[in-house]
Short mmCIF file of C-alpha atoms in Angstrom, two decimals:
data_model
loop_
_atom_site.label_atom_id
_atom_site.label_comp_id
_atom_site.label_asym_id
_atom_site.label_seq_id
_atom_site.Cartn_x
_atom_site.Cartn_y
_atom_site.Cartn_z
CA MET A 1 108.22 -10.22 95.50
CA GLU A 2 107.40 -7.02 96.15
CA ASN A 3 110.42 -4.88 97.24
CA THR A 4 109.34 -1.42 97.83
CA LEU A 5 109.36 1.05 100.90
CA ALA A 6 105.58 1.43 100.94
CA GLY A 7 105.76 3.77 103.84
CA ILE A 8 106.56 1.52 106.56
CA LYS A 9 108.36 2.34 109.87
CA LEU A 10 108.90 -0.47 112.37
CA PHE A 11 109.43 0.70 116.11
CA GLY A 12 111.18 -1.86 118.02
CA SER A 13 114.11 -3.35 120.53
CA TRP A 14 116.88 -5.54 119.46
CA ALA A 15 116.26 -8.26 122.27
CA SER A 16 112.44 -8.39 121.51
CA SER A 17 111.27 -11.48 120.01
CA TYR A 18 107.96 -9.82 118.89
CA THR A 19 110.03 -7.09 116.92
CA HIS A 20 111.60 -10.11 115.29
CA ARG A 21 108.00 -11.43 114.72
CA VAL A 22 107.76 -8.67 112.56
CA GLN A 23 111.14 -7.98 111.16
CA LEU A 24 111.06 -11.95 109.83
CA VAL A 25 107.54 -11.39 107.95
CA LEU A 26 108.74 -8.38 106.31
CA LYS A 27 112.04 -10.05 105.17
CA LEU A 28 109.87 -13.03 103.97
CA LYS A 29 107.89 -10.84 101.89
CA GLY A 30 110.86 -8.90 100.59
CA LEU A 31 109.29 -5.24 102.07
CA ASP A 32 112.03 -2.48 102.76
CA PHE A 33 110.98 -0.58 106.09
CA GLU A 34 112.57 2.08 108.24
CA TYR A 35 113.81 0.65 111.47
CA VAL A 36 113.58 2.66 114.80
CA GLU A 37 115.55 1.12 118.30
CA GLU A 38 113.39 2.13 120.99
CA GLU A 39 115.09 2.46 124.52
CA LEU A 40 112.93 0.93 126.64
CA THR A 41 114.07 2.27 129.81
CA ASN A 42 113.32 6.10 128.27
CA LYS A 43 110.79 5.34 125.78
CA SER A 44 110.58 7.81 123.01
CA PRO A 45 107.36 10.36 122.67
CA SER A 46 106.70 8.70 119.45
CA LEU A 47 106.33 4.79 120.83
CA LEU A 48 104.29 6.72 123.41
CA LEU A 49 102.13 8.69 120.97
CA TYR A 50 101.70 5.60 118.59
CA ASN A 51 101.25 3.04 121.23
CA PRO A 52 99.07 5.03 124.22
CA VAL A 53 97.45 1.99 125.57
CA TYR A 54 100.33 -0.75 126.37
CA LYS A 55 103.38 1.34 125.52
CA LYS A 56 105.12 -1.58 124.17
CA VAL A 57 107.31 -2.54 121.24
CA PRO A 58 106.78 -3.35 118.27
CA VAL A 59 104.96 -0.67 116.46
CA LEU A 60 104.45 -0.89 112.97
CA LEU A 61 103.77 2.66 111.35
CA HIS A 62 102.02 2.34 107.64
CA LEU A 63 101.34 5.30 105.85
CA ASP A 64 101.21 7.09 109.38
CA ARG A 65 98.81 4.67 110.87
CA PRO A 66 99.88 2.63 113.84
CA ILE A 67 99.13 -0.93 114.38
CA VAL A 68 100.46 -2.98 117.36
CA GLU A 69 100.95 -6.17 119.04
CA SER A 70 103.00 -8.56 117.01
CA VAL A 71 100.48 -11.15 116.11
CA ILE A 72 98.18 -8.22 114.64
CA ILE A 73 101.04 -6.83 113.24
CA LEU A 74 101.69 -10.21 111.14
CA GLN A 75 98.13 -10.40 109.90
CA TYR A 76 97.94 -6.88 108.91
CA ILE A 77 101.24 -7.37 106.75
CA ASP A 78 99.88 -10.45 105.16
CA GLU A 79 96.45 -9.01 104.23
CA THR A 80 97.96 -6.03 102.96
CA TRP A 81 100.72 -7.56 101.12
CA THR A 82 99.39 -10.36 99.73
CA ASP A 83 102.55 -12.27 98.19
CA ARG A 84 104.23 -14.96 99.89
CA PRO A 85 101.22 -15.44 102.49
CA ILE A 86 102.14 -16.68 105.85
CA MET A 87 98.40 -17.46 106.73
CA PRO A 88 96.50 -20.35 105.44
CA ALA A 89 94.14 -20.03 102.73
CA ASP A 90 91.64 -22.51 104.33
CA PRO A 91 89.29 -21.01 107.12
CA TYR A 92 89.92 -23.81 109.39
CA GLU A 93 93.74 -23.77 108.92
CA ARG A 94 93.75 -20.29 109.79
CA ALA A 95 91.96 -20.66 113.02
CA LEU A 96 93.99 -23.60 114.11
CA ALA A 97 96.89 -21.28 113.71
CA ARG A 98 95.31 -18.26 115.43
CA PHE A 99 94.53 -20.67 118.29
CA TRP A 100 98.04 -21.95 118.62
CA CYS A 101 99.64 -18.45 118.26
CA TYR A 102 97.25 -17.72 121.31
CA PHE A 103 98.42 -20.54 123.41
CA ALA A 104 102.05 -19.74 122.34
CA ASP A 105 101.64 -16.20 124.02
CA ASP A 106 99.08 -16.98 126.26
CA LYS A 107 100.41 -20.76 127.92
CA LEU A 108 103.93 -20.85 126.74
CA GLY A 109 105.52 -17.90 126.71
CA PRO A 110 104.59 -16.75 130.32
CA ALA A 111 105.68 -20.29 131.44
CA VAL A 112 109.30 -19.55 129.84
CA GLY A 113 109.31 -16.52 131.50
CA ALA A 114 108.63 -17.67 134.80
CA VAL A 115 111.65 -19.97 134.25
CA PHE A 116 113.96 -16.69 133.72
CA GLY A 117 112.63 -14.91 136.75
CA SER A 118 113.03 -17.87 139.36
CA ALA A 119 115.29 -19.91 141.15
CA GLY A 120 115.31 -23.17 142.87
CA GLU A 121 112.12 -25.08 143.63
CA ASP A 122 110.27 -22.29 142.05
CA GLN A 123 112.30 -22.84 138.79
CA LYS A 124 111.89 -26.36 138.89
CA ALA A 125 107.87 -25.65 138.81
CA ALA A 126 108.08 -23.70 136.11
CA VAL A 127 110.36 -25.79 133.84
CA ALA A 128 107.77 -28.36 134.37
CA GLN A 129 105.00 -26.25 133.49
CA VAL A 130 107.02 -25.42 130.17
CA HIS A 131 107.49 -29.30 129.60
CA GLU A 132 103.81 -29.60 129.90
CA ASN A 133 103.20 -27.07 127.06
CA LEU A 134 105.44 -28.46 125.15
CA LYS A 135 103.78 -31.93 125.08
CA LEU A 136 100.93 -30.19 123.92
CA VAL A 137 102.75 -29.14 120.75
CA GLU A 138 104.71 -32.21 120.55
CA THR A 139 101.30 -34.39 120.06
CA GLU A 140 99.96 -32.11 117.36
CA LEU A 141 103.37 -32.59 115.52
CA ARG A 142 103.27 -36.64 115.99
CA GLU A 143 99.78 -37.11 115.46
CA GLY A 144 97.38 -33.83 115.05
CA ALA A 145 96.99 -31.26 112.74
CA PHE A 146 100.19 -30.65 111.98
CA LYS A 147 101.56 -34.39 111.38
CA GLY A 148 104.24 -35.04 108.86
CA ARG A 149 104.78 -31.24 107.91
CA ARG A 150 108.30 -29.27 107.73
CA PHE A 151 106.76 -26.04 108.91
CA PHE A 152 103.71 -25.67 110.89
CA GLY A 153 102.82 -23.56 107.63
CA GLY A 154 103.44 -26.44 105.62
CA ASP A 155 106.52 -26.61 102.76
CA ALA A 156 107.16 -22.78 104.12
CA ILE A 157 107.21 -20.67 107.05
CA GLY A 158 104.12 -19.95 108.21
CA ILE A 159 102.32 -17.35 111.00
CA LEU A 160 102.60 -20.07 113.91
CA ASP A 161 106.39 -20.92 113.06
CA ILE A 162 107.01 -17.03 113.30
CA VAL A 163 105.43 -17.07 116.63
CA LEU A 164 107.17 -20.09 118.28
CA GLY A 165 110.26 -19.79 116.52
CA CYS A 166 111.26 -16.17 117.01
CA GLY A 167 113.03 -16.13 120.23
CA SER A 168 114.49 -19.54 119.92
CA TYR A 169 117.80 -17.86 120.61
CA TRP A 170 117.12 -17.44 124.41
CA LEU A 171 117.08 -21.56 124.78
CA ALA A 172 121.00 -21.25 124.36
CA VAL A 173 121.04 -18.49 126.54
CA PHE A 174 119.09 -20.48 129.30
CA ASP A 175 121.38 -23.38 129.11
CA GLU A 176 124.46 -21.02 129.43
CA VAL A 177 123.05 -18.40 132.06
CA MET A 178 120.95 -20.99 134.19
CA GLU A 179 122.08 -24.18 133.00
CA VAL A 180 118.30 -25.10 132.36
CA LYS A 181 117.51 -27.46 129.30
CA LEU A 182 113.79 -26.60 127.98
CA VAL A 183 113.70 -28.77 124.71
CA ASP A 184 115.48 -31.90 125.13
CA PRO A 185 115.75 -33.79 121.85
CA GLU A 186 114.70 -36.87 123.51
CA ALA A 187 111.99 -35.79 124.90
CA PHE A 188 110.33 -33.60 122.04
CA PRO A 189 112.23 -35.05 119.15
CA LEU A 190 109.61 -33.63 116.65
CA PHE A 191 109.73 -29.63 117.88
CA HIS A 192 113.29 -30.05 118.47
CA ALA A 193 113.73 -31.04 114.56
CA TRP A 194 111.32 -28.28 113.69
CA LEU A 195 113.21 -25.66 115.84
CA ARG A 196 116.45 -26.62 114.23
CA GLU A 197 115.03 -26.43 110.33
CA PHE A 198 113.69 -23.07 111.44
CA GLU A 199 116.73 -21.21 112.82
CA GLU A 200 118.74 -22.63 109.23
CA GLN A 201 116.47 -20.29 107.21
CA GLU A 202 118.64 -17.48 106.16
CA GLU A 203 115.84 -15.03 106.56
CA VAL A 204 115.91 -16.14 110.25
CA LYS A 205 119.58 -15.82 110.62
CA GLU A 206 119.40 -12.56 109.42
CA ILE A 207 117.63 -11.55 112.45
CA ILE A 208 119.28 -13.61 115.35
CA PRO A 209 121.45 -11.13 117.72
CA ALA A 210 124.87 -12.04 118.36
CA ILE A 211 124.80 -14.77 121.32
CA ASP A 212 127.28 -12.75 123.39
CA ARG A 213 125.22 -9.61 123.22
CA LEU A 214 122.42 -11.59 124.70
CA LEU A 215 124.18 -13.51 127.18
CA GLU A 216 125.33 -10.12 128.67
CA TYR A 217 122.18 -8.75 128.69
CA ALA A 218 120.42 -11.84 129.79
CA ARG A 219 122.69 -12.14 132.98
CA GLY A 220 122.13 -8.59 133.94
CA ILE A 221 118.31 -8.65 133.94
CA ARG A 222 118.03 -11.84 135.66
CA GLN A 223 120.57 -10.73 138.47
CA MET A 224 117.76 -7.55 138.88
CA MET A 225 115.12 -9.57 138.49
CA LEU A 226 115.99 -12.24 141.51
CA GLY A 227 117.62 -9.29 143.63
CA LEU A 228 113.94 -7.24 143.32
CA LYS A 229 112.31 -10.72 144.06
CA ASP A 230 114.42 -11.35 147.29
CA ALA A 231 114.64 -7.75 148.24
CA SER A 232 113.17 -6.53 151.87
CA THR A 233 111.63 -2.89 151.02
CA THR A 234 108.75 -0.96 151.64
CA PRO A 235 105.72 -1.14 149.65
CA ALA A 236 106.02 2.23 148.18
CA THR A 237 109.89 1.34 147.18
CA THR A 238 109.06 -1.79 145.79
CA ALA A 239 106.59 -0.45 143.69
CA ALA A 240 108.69 2.13 142.03
CA THR A 241 111.35 -0.60 141.51
CA THR A 242 109.11 -3.08 140.08
CA THR A 243 108.04 -0.29 137.26
CA THR A 244 111.83 0.52 136.55
CA THR A 245 112.63 -3.29 136.42
CA THR A 246 109.86 -4.37 134.46
CA ASP A 247 110.69 -2.11 131.78
CA ASN A 248 114.25 -3.31 131.66
CA SER A 249 113.33 -7.02 131.87
CA SER A 250 110.02 -7.36 130.04
CA VAL A 251 112.14 -7.73 126.59
CA VAL A 252 113.92 -10.70 127.79
CA VAL A 253 110.71 -12.55 129.50
CA GLU A 254 108.61 -11.71 126.44
CA SER A 255 111.35 -12.93 124.37
CA ALA A 256 112.05 -15.96 125.97
CA GLY A 257 108.14 -16.57 125.65
CA SER A 258 108.48 -17.41 122.03
CA VAL A 259 110.84 -20.72 122.95
#
């Protein structure tokens, strides 16, 4: 396995599942890298320089060239360091993996984020939407393209496992903070079994933050988000508050999106 520094620097945030995706693939490939923790309420000049469009983590810097957006970073790493591939060799299998990665970030992620940022009837509706999305994944595991596999990638963790699995620790946070169970083992037995297997991998355990730290962080962000939603303010004040809160809460909402 390759194990060289290779001029890699990663800008990330400790609670961001998008950051954890990149950390995990680097660990799986045995690549050393320099890590830079970003304070998202006070973003560094380097982050703004390397990702001027979205101004978000993660950003991978390789040989002084920035690559942004976590799924794009994962594919870049896989194509640059070909040992221990996370993308399938077959073109059709690669297309399937890309499709479900897109589904995770476009459908499942926003639905889970909506659960975190809502309460009452709105939250019930958001939970129902998450369950509808999980039913689609469960069907694929039961009778579709991923039937009978240990991981979505086959016998080893692949790109879809990384995209869906990183952030699974937020499920325990949801149970504790909001008393909401999104992945019922009876309703989604195959997805639940896959998730437990994923979380048992040593490389995954190494990147999961301490649950106590996550709980404290999530409680504060949820109170802030609900307070913003309920506040009655002038449009100018609301806009200013939203900008600040979005930077604070995006890590939780985005992380939760990776079930």
